[in-house]
Amino acid sequence: MQRSTTQVLYRYLPGAVFAHEDGFIAQVHHLSGRRVSDLNRKVLLDELSAELSQWLPHQVGLPDPRTNPDEYVIYQPEEVSWDVYPLTFECKNPTCGRLRRWFRQDQVLNDTNGAGAIRCLTCNSKMRQLRYVTAHNCGTMQPLHTPSCPNCTGTADMYLEDLGSFRSSSWRCRGCGAAISTRFTPCDCGQYGRGGGQAYRQGYTARDQRLWYPQTLTIINISGQTYDNLQQHPLRGIAALASLLGDETDLSVSLGELDRPSGGARMSAHDWAEQEARLRAAGVDDALINDMRTRQGPAVTGVAAVTSTISPELLEASGARPMVERAGLFDKRIVDDRKSFSDLHGAATGAALTAATRTLESMKALGIEDISVTQRFPIVIASYGYSRSQKTPGTSHVVPYSERNQYNGKTPIFAVPANTEALLVTLDARSVLGFLAHEGDYTAAVPAYPREAKLALAETFAADPALGTDTGAGKARRLVHSATHAMLRALDDGQSGFGESSLAEWIVPDALTAAIYVASYNDFTLGAFDTVLRRRVSPWLLRAADDVNHCDNDPMCSHTSPQRPHAACDRCLHLSYGCRTWNADLDRKLLRRFWRWTQQQAATP
Amino acid sequence: MKVDLAATITAQLVEDIHDLTDDPTPLITRLVAEGITVTTAEALDHLFHYELALTYVNSKAHGVAVFDDINRLSEKLIDAGSDRVNAQYLMGETSLGELAAAVAAIQDNTTATPRADRIRALVGTSVVSHGVDLDRLNFEVLAGMPPSYAQYIQATARAGRAHVGLVVSVFDRNNRRETSMYQSFATTHAALERMVEPVPVNRYATQAVNRTLPGIVCCLLWDETRDPAWPSVENIGMTRHFKVWWNANAAALIPHLRTRLERAYRSPVPNPTMATDEQKLVDDALARWENVERQRMQQWQADWLSDLFTSPAMTSLRDVDPPVEFSGGNRAGQITSRLA
């Protein structure tokens, strides 16, 4: 049996129960692979720490990644080892159905060595695994408990009358016909009991996905001293924001500025204006005034320009991992093959320049600031543990993959890194802000310059970090997400080279940035997005805009209600696999209004 | 879970037809109630056309689960003294030969074929979407929706090709996309023919030539070797045979192959911009053949023709992640053998 690495990451890590293709049920007990060295551990463990902080302390069975980073080891899956599980067998004879149960594989072999086969002790018929188990939020999983007959006081004659659900099925005794419910099995963990009462394990079929939820995270895998230094810098948010604003995209320069002694406080714009007036009145020449402005006046470029103007909330928000990752992706010293459409436009001549200019107009008409392509989008999926019964933080325990005498005594994280091709799309902040103002969700004046618009929007996001709201910030985030889905789906035009189900999104809504990447973990890329950037941006965007204008499911899709507040369906915005939030928080009507507005603005002289 | 429901429905369909084939009286009685009179032989003939069920799955794991349920049904029937359910699981690893053999076996089955030998259940991933055209395939169950409507059309078109077909789609209510598909089922099906989509191909991708050239060269060489115009015909799969054949014919073969390669890569295109790309594609392909792949091939550094190039010849257009092996321990192997 073989499975792809991504399938293994989502279905076949330690603790997972699965139906083996040779017809039995097994549990993964160990996973071997090669140590992953080309992965930024610091970023991964920081993100793991953030993930784990969403769970209650007593629910987390993993070491604290911040205080004990050396307790972790990272592997890429190469071989899955499994055991037969559960070791409860039922007689295949429908008139018998009696059970035999073991707890260890060696016991099964010892007890059946004589017969050389697992046979029913009563009728000698063949047996098969009982495909039910019980599990609980605390992480416990047990074979289905076989109760003793209340009359015959033993389990020898018990069988499972399987009627297809635990609610209707029951244990029955072949001896006396007594029946016992299968519904409740107490768990002795003493946790997750309803109303603080007795905790019960739930019955599941062995292939029920609720038996094992992998807990995964995704990071952008950027390695290098500059990026590591940035990650550890307390003011990394300033460097990330300087990148977003276009003040300084070279992170090494930003870090250098952040670490350089300030050389004395700079004046505010107001104070400098007064000082400059005094200097001019005193007859100081322009060269000296300019020199003094550079050293003492308000900063106008680089991280210093950012530092003097942002709120503490924005400083904190800009230091969040996705913002820093975005800054890393847009630093051409780090991702050196990233090619922007404006680069192509700048290099074009003749007919190519005319075509590129038209494409820029198409982008502007949809409120898009930039589209870039890279063949080395460094995405990593990693799994650090699993939960049972529930998958959301706070509702169950997170169980690590660690094993006694395995993984060098450390806690393994299983990761699949990839360098795949991606299109990076950034929406235009002035367009988004203008649209929010048009909708009545932004009341201040829309700044005239892109940098100021980005800053104003960033402050708006920082002041309202909640997701899924109907505030200006919430709408803008939904807009970025919806536009990403629309553009991703529009790439499936038969000519880009990829179907929708082969693509996935990575978005940083607060930076108006999205990546559409090829969800492939092979060693090669096809280079198809390079062609899209060179030749097909206009038709691609035209298709995206056209597709959100009307949905084949209208009027049903457009109909909204308190239960369905936004318009999105399988025919317009949903993705098969590539959405990180499983198609939540999408709104085609909002996107349609936005693109109609941007198109009107672009058409207005 | 949708796969459980899909498996249950499949097993129930197969079992019901099995029971009716044993005793068609309920079917005959029901038809009479509908004003249709059939003989037992006619009833059995109808049932024969509905005894094969296909379960379409979107993952191998789902396929294993469904296959397991069908095998359990088979065991139950055997225990009851009846015929087994001969089932086949067709997935990505299934070779074209195995797929063709399964299709041929079904086509060869007649009412005279013992029921235990007739294939009565197929479980398949998307590999069954093309080339599995069987008059007797009239029941199909979808365990969840395929990634696109184009694939849905392909998948569901397997059933009901010569007789009235029944397709059961099982949706996952915890999946927003599938819930939406369920809610718009009727309107979607009214316009299904508009949802056929082209297979995504980007001929001008920067790595397209590198990825495809070894496979295309292999195909052309295989084709040439069957051409009686060449002095000898060889099975060129193995390098030691191919090398002899190549060296004997290279002088004439090289320019001929170049012409065929150019034809293979060039397509008529509608506009001047694409014509530029098209010419570049052809030029790149020929240059790579002359300067890289042919040079590498003639080093003869592998046992098989398909391995003589800078990368293995593609055998599928699907990009498949590197596989991970599964292994059970010694004890696990002994336990499974004792269950057999």
CSV table of N, CA, C and O in Angstrom, one decimal, chain A residues 440-530:
chain,number,residue,atom,x,y,z
A,440,GLY,N,-20.1,53.6,2.8
A,440,GLY,CA,-20.4,54.2,4.1
A,440,GLY,C,-19.7,53.5,5.2
A,440,GLY,O,-20.0,53.7,6.4
A,441,ASP,N,-18.6,52.7,4.9
A,441,ASP,CA,-17.9,52.0,6.0
A,441,ASP,C,-16.6,52.6,6.3
A,441,ASP,O,-15.8,52.1,7.2
A,442,TYR,N,-16.3,53.7,5.7
A,442,TYR,CA,-15.1,54.5,6.0
A,442,TYR,C,-15.4,55.9,5.9
A,442,TYR,O,-15.8,56.4,4.8
A,443,THR,N,-15.3,56.7,7.0
A,443,THR,CA,-15.9,58.0,7.1
A,443,THR,C,-14.8,59.1,6.8
A,443,THR,O,-15.2,60.2,6.5
A,444,ALA,N,-13.6,58.8,7.0
A,444,ALA,CA,-12.5,59.8,6.8
A,444,ALA,C,-12.3,60.0,5.3
A,444,ALA,O,-12.8,59.2,4.5
A,445,ALA,N,-11.5,61.1,5.0
A,445,ALA,CA,-11.2,61.3,3.6
A,445,ALA,C,-10.3,60.2,3.1
A,445,ALA,O,-9.3,59.8,3.8
A,446,VAL,N,-10.5,59.8,1.9
A,446,VAL,CA,-9.6,58.7,1.3
A,446,VAL,C,-8.3,59.4,0.9
A,446,VAL,O,-8.3,60.4,0.1
A,447,PRO,N,-7.2,59.0,1.4
A,447,PRO,CA,-5.9,59.6,1.1
A,447,PRO,C,-5.6,59.6,-0.4
A,447,PRO,O,-6.0,58.7,-1.1
A,448,ALA,N,-4.9,60.6,-0.9
A,448,ALA,CA,-4.7,60.7,-2.3
A,448,ALA,C,-3.6,59.8,-2.8
A,448,ALA,O,-3.5,59.5,-4.0
A,449,TYR,N,-2.7,59.4,-1.9
A,449,TYR,CA,-1.5,58.7,-2.3
A,449,TYR,C,-1.6,57.2,-1.8
A,449,TYR,O,-2.1,57.0,-0.7
A,450,PRO,N,-1.1,56.3,-2.6
A,450,PRO,CA,-1.2,54.9,-2.3
A,450,PRO,C,-0.6,54.6,-0.9
A,450,PRO,O,-1.2,53.8,-0.1
A,451,ARG,N,0.6,55.2,-0.6
A,451,ARG,CA,1.2,54.9,0.7
A,451,ARG,C,0.3,55.3,1.9
A,451,ARG,O,0.1,54.5,2.8
A,452,GLU,N,-0.3,56.4,1.8
A,452,GLU,CA,-1.1,56.9,2.9
A,452,GLU,C,-2.4,56.1,3.0
A,452,GLU,O,-2.9,55.8,4.0
A,453,ALA,N,-2.9,55.6,1.8
A,453,ALA,CA,-4.1,54.8,1.8
A,453,ALA,C,-3.8,53.4,2.5
A,453,ALA,O,-4.6,52.9,3.3
A,454,LYS,N,-2.6,52.9,2.2
A,454,LYS,CA,-2.2,51.6,2.8
A,454,LYS,C,-2.1,51.8,4.3
A,454,LYS,O,-2.6,50.9,5.1
A,455,LEU,N,-1.6,52.9,4.7
A,455,LEU,CA,-1.4,53.1,6.1
A,455,LEU,C,-2.7,53.3,6.8
A,455,LEU,O,-3.0,52.7,7.9
A,456,ALA,N,-3.6,54.0,6.2
A,456,ALA,CA,-4.9,54.3,6.8
A,456,ALA,C,-5.7,52.9,6.9
A,456,ALA,O,-6.4,52.6,7.9
A,457,LEU,N,-5.6,52.1,5.8
A,457,LEU,CA,-6.3,50.8,5.8
A,457,LEU,C,-5.6,49.9,6.9
A,457,LEU,O,-6.4,49.2,7.6
A,458,ALA,N,-4.3,50.0,7.0
A,458,ALA,CA,-3.7,49.1,8.0
A,458,ALA,C,-4.1,49.5,9.4
A,458,ALA,O,-4.3,48.6,10.3
A,459,GLU,N,-4.3,50.8,9.6
A,459,GLU,CA,-4.8,51.2,10.9
A,459,GLU,C,-6.2,50.8,11.2
A,459,GLU,O,-6.6,50.4,12.3
A,460,THR,N,-7.0,50.8,10.1
A,460,THR,CA,-8.4,50.3,10.2
A,460,THR,C,-8.4,48.8,10.6
A,460,THR,O,-9.1,48.4,11.5
A,461,PHE,N,-7.5,48.0,9.9
A,461,PHE,CA,-7.5,46.6,10.3
A,461,PHE,C,-7.0,46.4,11.7
A,461,PHE,O,-7.5,45.6,12.4
A,462,ALA,N,-6.0,47.2,12.1
A,462,ALA,CA,-5.4,47.0,13.4
A,462,ALA,C,-6.4,47.3,14.5
A,462,ALA,O,-6.4,46.7,15.6
A,463,ALA,N,-7.2,48.3,14.2
A,463,ALA,CA,-8.2,48.7,15.3
A,463,ALA,C,-9.4,47.7,15.4
A,463,ALA,O,-10.1,47.7,16.3
A,464,ASP,N,-9.5,46.8,14.4
A,464,ASP,CA,-10.6,45.9,14.4
A,464,ASP,C,-10.2,44.5,13.9
A,464,ASP,O,-10.4,44.1,12.8
A,465,PRO,N,-9.5,43.8,14.8
A,465,PRO,CA,-8.9,42.5,14.4
A,465,PRO,C,-9.9,41.4,14.3
A,465,PRO,O,-9.5,40.3,13.8
A,466,ALA,N,-11.1,41.5,14.7
A,466,ALA,CA,-12.0,40.4,14.7
A,466,ALA,C,-12.3,40.0,13.2
A,466,ALA,O,-12.4,40.8,12.3
A,467,LEU,N,-12.5,38.7,13.0
A,467,LEU,CA,-12.8,38.1,11.7
A,467,LEU,C,-14.3,38.0,11.5
A,467,LEU,O,-15.0,37.8,12.5
A,468,GLY,N,-14.7,38.1,10.3
A,468,GLY,CA,-16.1,37.7,9.9
A,468,GLY,C,-17.1,38.8,10.3
A,468,GLY,O,-18.3,38.6,10.3
A,469,THR,N,-16.6,40.0,10.6
A,469,THR,CA,-17.6,41.1,11.0
A,469,THR,C,-18.1,41.8,9.8
A,469,THR,O,-17.6,41.6,8.7
A,470,ASP,N,-19.0,42.7,10.0
A,470,ASP,CA,-19.6,43.6,8.9
A,470,ASP,C,-19.1,45.0,9.0
A,470,ASP,O,-19.7,45.9,8.5
A,471,THR,N,-18.0,45.2,9.8
A,471,THR,CA,-17.4,46.5,9.8
A,471,THR,C,-16.6,46.7,8.6
A,471,THR,O,-16.4,45.8,7.7
A,472,GLY,N,-16.0,47.9,8.4
A,472,GLY,CA,-15.2,48.2,7.3
A,472,GLY,C,-14.0,47.2,7.2
A,472,GLY,O,-13.7,46.6,6.1
A,473,ALA,N,-13.4,46.9,8.3
A,473,ALA,CA,-12.3,46.0,8.3
A,473,ALA,C,-12.7,44.6,7.9
A,473,ALA,O,-12.1,43.9,7.1
A,474,GLY,N,-13.9,44.2,8.5
A,474,GLY,CA,-14.4,42.8,8.2
A,474,GLY,C,-14.8,42.7,6.7
A,474,GLY,O,-14.5,41.7,6.0
A,475,LYS,N,-15.4,43.7,6.2
A,475,LYS,CA,-15.7,43.7,4.7
A,475,LYS,C,-14.5,43.7,3.8
A,475,LYS,O,-14.5,42.9,2.8
A,476,ALA,N,-13.5,44.4,4.2
A,476,ALA,CA,-12.2,44.4,3.4
A,476,ALA,C,-11.6,43.1,3.4
A,476,ALA,O,-11.1,42.6,2.4
A,477,ARG,N,-11.6,42.4,4.6
A,477,ARG,CA,-11.0,41.1,4.6
A,477,ARG,C,-11.8,40.1,3.8
A,477,ARG,O,-11.2,39.3,3.0
A,478,ARG,N,-13.1,40.2,3.9
A,478,ARG,CA,-14.0,39.3,3.1
A,478,ARG,C,-13.8,39.6,1.6
A,478,ARG,O,-13.8,38.7,0.8
A,479,LEU,N,-13.6,40.8,1.3
A,479,LEU,CA,-13.3,41.2,-0.1
A,479,LEU,C,-12.1,40.5,-0.7
A,479,LEU,O,-12.1,40.0,-1.8
A,480,VAL,N,-11.0,40.6,0.1
A,480,VAL,CA,-9.7,40.0,-0.3
A,480,VAL,C,-9.9,38.5,-0.5
A,480,VAL,O,-9.5,37.9,-1.5
A,481,HIS,N,-10.6,37.9,0.5
A,481,HIS,CA,-10.8,36.4,0.4
A,481,HIS,C,-11.7,36.1,-0.9
A,481,HIS,O,-11.4,35.2,-1.6
A,482,SER,N,-12.8,36.8,-1.1
A,482,SER,CA,-13.7,36.5,-2.2
A,482,SER,C,-13.0,36.8,-3.5
A,482,SER,O,-13.1,36.0,-4.4
A,483,ALA,N,-12.2,37.9,-3.6
A,483,ALA,CA,-11.5,38.1,-4.8
A,483,ALA,C,-10.5,37.0,-5.1
A,483,ALA,O,-10.3,36.6,-6.3
A,484,THR,N,-9.8,36.5,-4.1
A,484,THR,CA,-8.9,35.4,-4.3
A,484,THR,C,-9.5,34.2,-4.9
A,484,THR,O,-9.1,33.6,-5.8
A,485,HIS,N,-10.7,33.9,-4.3
A,485,HIS,CA,-11.4,32.7,-4.8
A,485,HIS,C,-11.9,32.9,-6.3
A,485,HIS,O,-11.8,32.0,-7.1
A,486,ALA,N,-12.4,34.1,-6.5
A,486,ALA,CA,-12.8,34.4,-7.9
A,486,ALA,C,-11.6,34.3,-8.9
A,486,ALA,O,-11.8,33.7,-10.0
A,487,MET,N,-10.5,34.8,-8.5
A,487,MET,CA,-9.4,34.8,-9.4
A,487,MET,C,-8.8,33.3,-9.6
A,487,MET,O,-8.4,32.9,-10.6
A,488,LEU,N,-8.8,32.6,-8.4
A,488,LEU,CA,-8.3,31.2,-8.5
A,488,LEU,C,-9.2,30.4,-9.4
A,488,LEU,O,-8.7,29.7,-10.3
A,489,ARG,N,-10.5,30.6,-9.3
A,489,ARG,CA,-11.4,29.8,-10.1
A,489,ARG,C,-11.3,30.2,-11.6
A,489,ARG,O,-11.4,29.3,-12.5
A,490,ALA,N,-11.0,31.5,-11.8
A,490,ALA,CA,-10.9,32.0,-13.2
A,490,ALA,C,-9.7,31.4,-13.9
A,490,ALA,O,-9.6,31.4,-15.1
A,491,LEU,N,-8.7,31.0,-13.1
A,491,LEU,CA,-7.5,30.4,-13.7
A,491,LEU,C,-7.8,29.1,-14.3
A,491,LEU,O,-7.0,28.6,-15.2
A,492,ASP,N,-8.9,28.4,-13.9
A,492,ASP,CA,-9.2,27.1,-14.5
A,492,ASP,C,-10.0,27.4,-15.8
A,492,ASP,O,-11.2,27.1,-15.9
A,493,ASP,N,-9.2,27.9,-16.8
A,493,ASP,CA,-9.9,28.2,-18.1
A,493,ASP,C,-9.4,27.2,-19.2
A,493,ASP,O,-9.6,27.5,-20.3
A,494,GLY,N,-8.7,26.2,-18.7
A,494,GLY,CA,-8.2,25.2,-19.7
A,494,GLY,C,-6.8,25.6,-20.3
A,494,GLY,O,-6.2,24.8,-20.9
A,495,GLN,N,-6.4,26.9,-20.1
A,495,GLN,CA,-5.2,27.3,-20.7
A,495,GLN,C,-4.1,27.6,-19.7
A,495,GLN,O,-2.9,27.7,-20.1
A,496,SER,N,-4.4,27.9,-18.5
A,496,SER,CA,-3.4,28.2,-17.5
A,496,SER,C,-2.6,26.9,-17.2
A,496,SER,O,-1.4,27.0,-16.8
A,497,GLY,N,-3.2,25.8,-17.3
A,497,GLY,CA,-2.5,24.5,-17.1
A,497,GLY,C,-2.9,23.8,-15.8
A,497,GLY,O,-2.4,22.7,-15.5
A,498,PHE,N,-3.8,24.5,-15.0
A,498,PHE,CA,-4.2,23.9,-13.8
A,498,PHE,C,-5.7,23.9,-13.6
A,498,PHE,O,-6.3,24.9,-13.9
A,499,GLY,N,-6.3,22.9,-13.1
A,499,GLY,CA,-7.7,22.9,-12.7
A,499,GLY,C,-7.8,23.5,-11.3
A,499,GLY,O,-6.8,23.6,-10.6
A,500,GLU,N,-9.0,23.9,-11.0
A,500,GLU,CA,-9.2,24.6,-9.7
A,500,GLU,C,-8.8,23.8,-8.6
A,500,GLU,O,-8.2,24.2,-7.6
A,501,SER,N,-9.1,22.5,-8.7
A,501,SER,CA,-8.8,21.6,-7.5
A,501,SER,C,-7.3,21.4,-7.3
A,501,SER,O,-6.9,20.8,-6.3
A,502,SER,N,-6.4,21.8,-8.3
A,502,SER,CA,-5.0,21.7,-8.1
A,502,SER,C,-4.4,22.9,-7.5
A,502,SER,O,-3.2,23.0,-7.2
A,503,LEU,N,-5.2,23.9,-7.3
A,503,LEU,CA,-4.7,25.2,-6.8
A,503,LEU,C,-5.2,25.5,-5.3
A,503,LEU,O,-6.2,24.9,-4.9
A,504,ALA,N,-4.5,26.3,-4.6
A,504,ALA,CA,-4.8,26.7,-3.3
A,504,ALA,C,-4.5,28.1,-3.0
A,504,ALA,O,-3.8,28.8,-3.7
A,505,GLU,N,-5.1,28.6,-1.9
A,505,GLU,CA,-4.9,30.0,-1.6
A,505,GLU,C,-4.0,30.2,-0.4
A,505,GLU,O,-4.0,29.3,0.5
A,506,TRP,N,-3.3,31.3,-0.3
A,506,TRP,CA,-2.6,31.7,0.9
A,506,TRP,C,-2.9,33.2,1.0
A,506,TRP,O,-2.5,33.9,0.1
A,507,ILE,N,-3.5,33.7,2.0
A,507,ILE,CA,-3.9,35.1,2.0
A,507,ILE,C,-3.5,35.8,3.3
A,507,ILE,O,-3.4,35.2,4.3
A,508,VAL,N,-3.1,37.1,3.1
A,508,VAL,CA,-2.9,38.0,4.2
A,508,VAL,C,-3.9,39.1,4.0
A,508,VAL,O,-3.5,40.2,3.4
A,509,PRO,N,-5.1,39.0,4.4
A,509,PRO,CA,-6.1,40.0,4.1
A,509,PRO,C,-5.7,41.4,4.6
A,509,PRO,O,-5.9,42.4,3.9
A,510,ASP,N,-5.0,41.5,5.7
A,510,ASP,CA,-4.7,42.8,6.3
A,510,ASP,C,-3.6,43.5,5.5
A,510,ASP,O,-3.3,44.7,5.7
A,511,ALA,N,-3.0,42.8,4.6
A,511,ALA,CA,-2.0,43.4,3.6
A,511,ALA,C,-2.6,43.4,2.2
A,511,ALA,O,-1.9,43.7,1.3
A,512,LEU,N,-3.9,43.1,2.1
A,512,LEU,CA,-4.6,43.0,0.8
A,512,LEU,C,-3.8,42.1,-0.2
A,512,LEU,O,-3.8,42.3,-1.4
A,513,THR,N,-3.1,41.1,0.3
A,513,THR,CA,-2.3,40.2,-0.5
A,513,THR,C,-2.8,38.8,-0.5
A,513,THR,O,-3.2,38.3,0.6
A,514,ALA,N,-2.7,38.2,-1.6
A,514,ALA,CA,-3.1,36.8,-1.7
A,514,ALA,C,-2.1,36.1,-2.6
A,514,ALA,O,-1.6,36.7,-3.6
A,515,ALA,N,-1.8,34.8,-2.3
A,515,ALA,CA,-1.1,34.0,-3.3
A,515,ALA,C,-2.0,32.9,-3.7
A,515,ALA,O,-2.7,32.3,-2.9
A,516,ILE,N,-2.0,32.6,-5.0
A,516,ILE,CA,-2.6,31.4,-5.6
A,516,ILE,C,-1.5,30.5,-6.0
A,516,ILE,O,-0.7,30.8,-6.9
A,517,TYR,N,-1.4,29.4,-5.3
A,517,TYR,CA,-0.3,28.5,-5.6
A,517,TYR,C,-0.7,27.1,-6.0
A,517,TYR,O,-1.9,26.7,-5.8
A,518,VAL,N,0.2,26.4,-6.7
A,518,VAL,CA,-0.1,25.1,-7.2
A,518,VAL,C,0.1,24.1,-6.0
A,518,VAL,O,1.2,24.1,-5.5
A,519,ALA,N,-0.9,23.4,-5.6
A,519,ALA,CA,-0.8,22.6,-4.4
A,519,ALA,C,-0.1,21.3,-4.8
A,519,ALA,O,-0.7,20.2,-4.9
A,520,SER,N,1.2,21.4,-5.1
A,520,SER,CA,1.9,20.2,-5.5
A,520,SER,C,3.2,20.1,-4.7
A,520,SER,O,3.8,21.2,-4.4
A,521,TYR,N,3.5,18.9,-4.4
A,521,TYR,CA,4.7,18.7,-3.5
A,521,TYR,C,5.8,17.9,-4.2
A,521,TYR,O,6.5,17.2,-3.6
A,522,ASN,N,5.8,18.1,-5.5
A,522,ASN,CA,6.9,17.5,-6.3
A,522,ASN,C,8.1,18.3,-6.3
A,522,ASN,O,8.2,19.4,-5.9
A,523,ASP,N,9.2,17.7,-6.9
A,523,ASP,CA,10.4,18.4,-7.0
A,523,ASP,C,10.5,19.5,-8.1
A,523,ASP,O,11.5,20.2,-8.2
A,524,PHE,N,9.5,19.5,-9.0
A,524,PHE,CA,9.6,20.4,-10.1
A,524,PHE,C,8.4,21.3,-10.2
A,524,PHE,O,7.3,21.0,-9.5
A,525,THR,N,8.5,22.4,-10.9
A,525,THR,CA,7.3,23.2,-11.2
A,525,THR,C,7.2,23.2,-12.7
A,525,THR,O,8.1,23.0,-13.5
A,526,LEU,N,6.0,23.5,-13.2
A,526,LEU,CA,5.7,23.5,-14.6
A,526,LEU,C,6.0,24.8,-15.3
A,526,LEU,O,6.3,24.9,-16.5
A,527,GLY,N,6.0,25.9,-14.5
A,527,GLY,CA,6.3,27.2,-15.0
A,527,GLY,C,5.1,27.8,-15.8
A,527,GLY,O,5.2,28.6,-16.6
A,528,ALA,N,3.9,27.2,-15.5
A,528,ALA,CA,2.7,27.7,-16.2
A,528,ALA,C,2.3,29.1,-15.8
A,528,ALA,O,1.8,29.8,-16.7
A,529,PHE,N,2.5,29.5,-14.6
A,529,PHE,CA,2.1,30.8,-14.1
A,529,PHE,C,2.9,31.9,-14.8
A,529,PHE,O,2.5,33.0,-14.8
A,530,ASP,N,4.1,31.5,-15.1
A,530,ASP,CA,5.0,32.5,-15.8
A,530,ASP,C,4.3,32.9,-17.1
A,530,ASP,O,4.3,34.1,-17.5
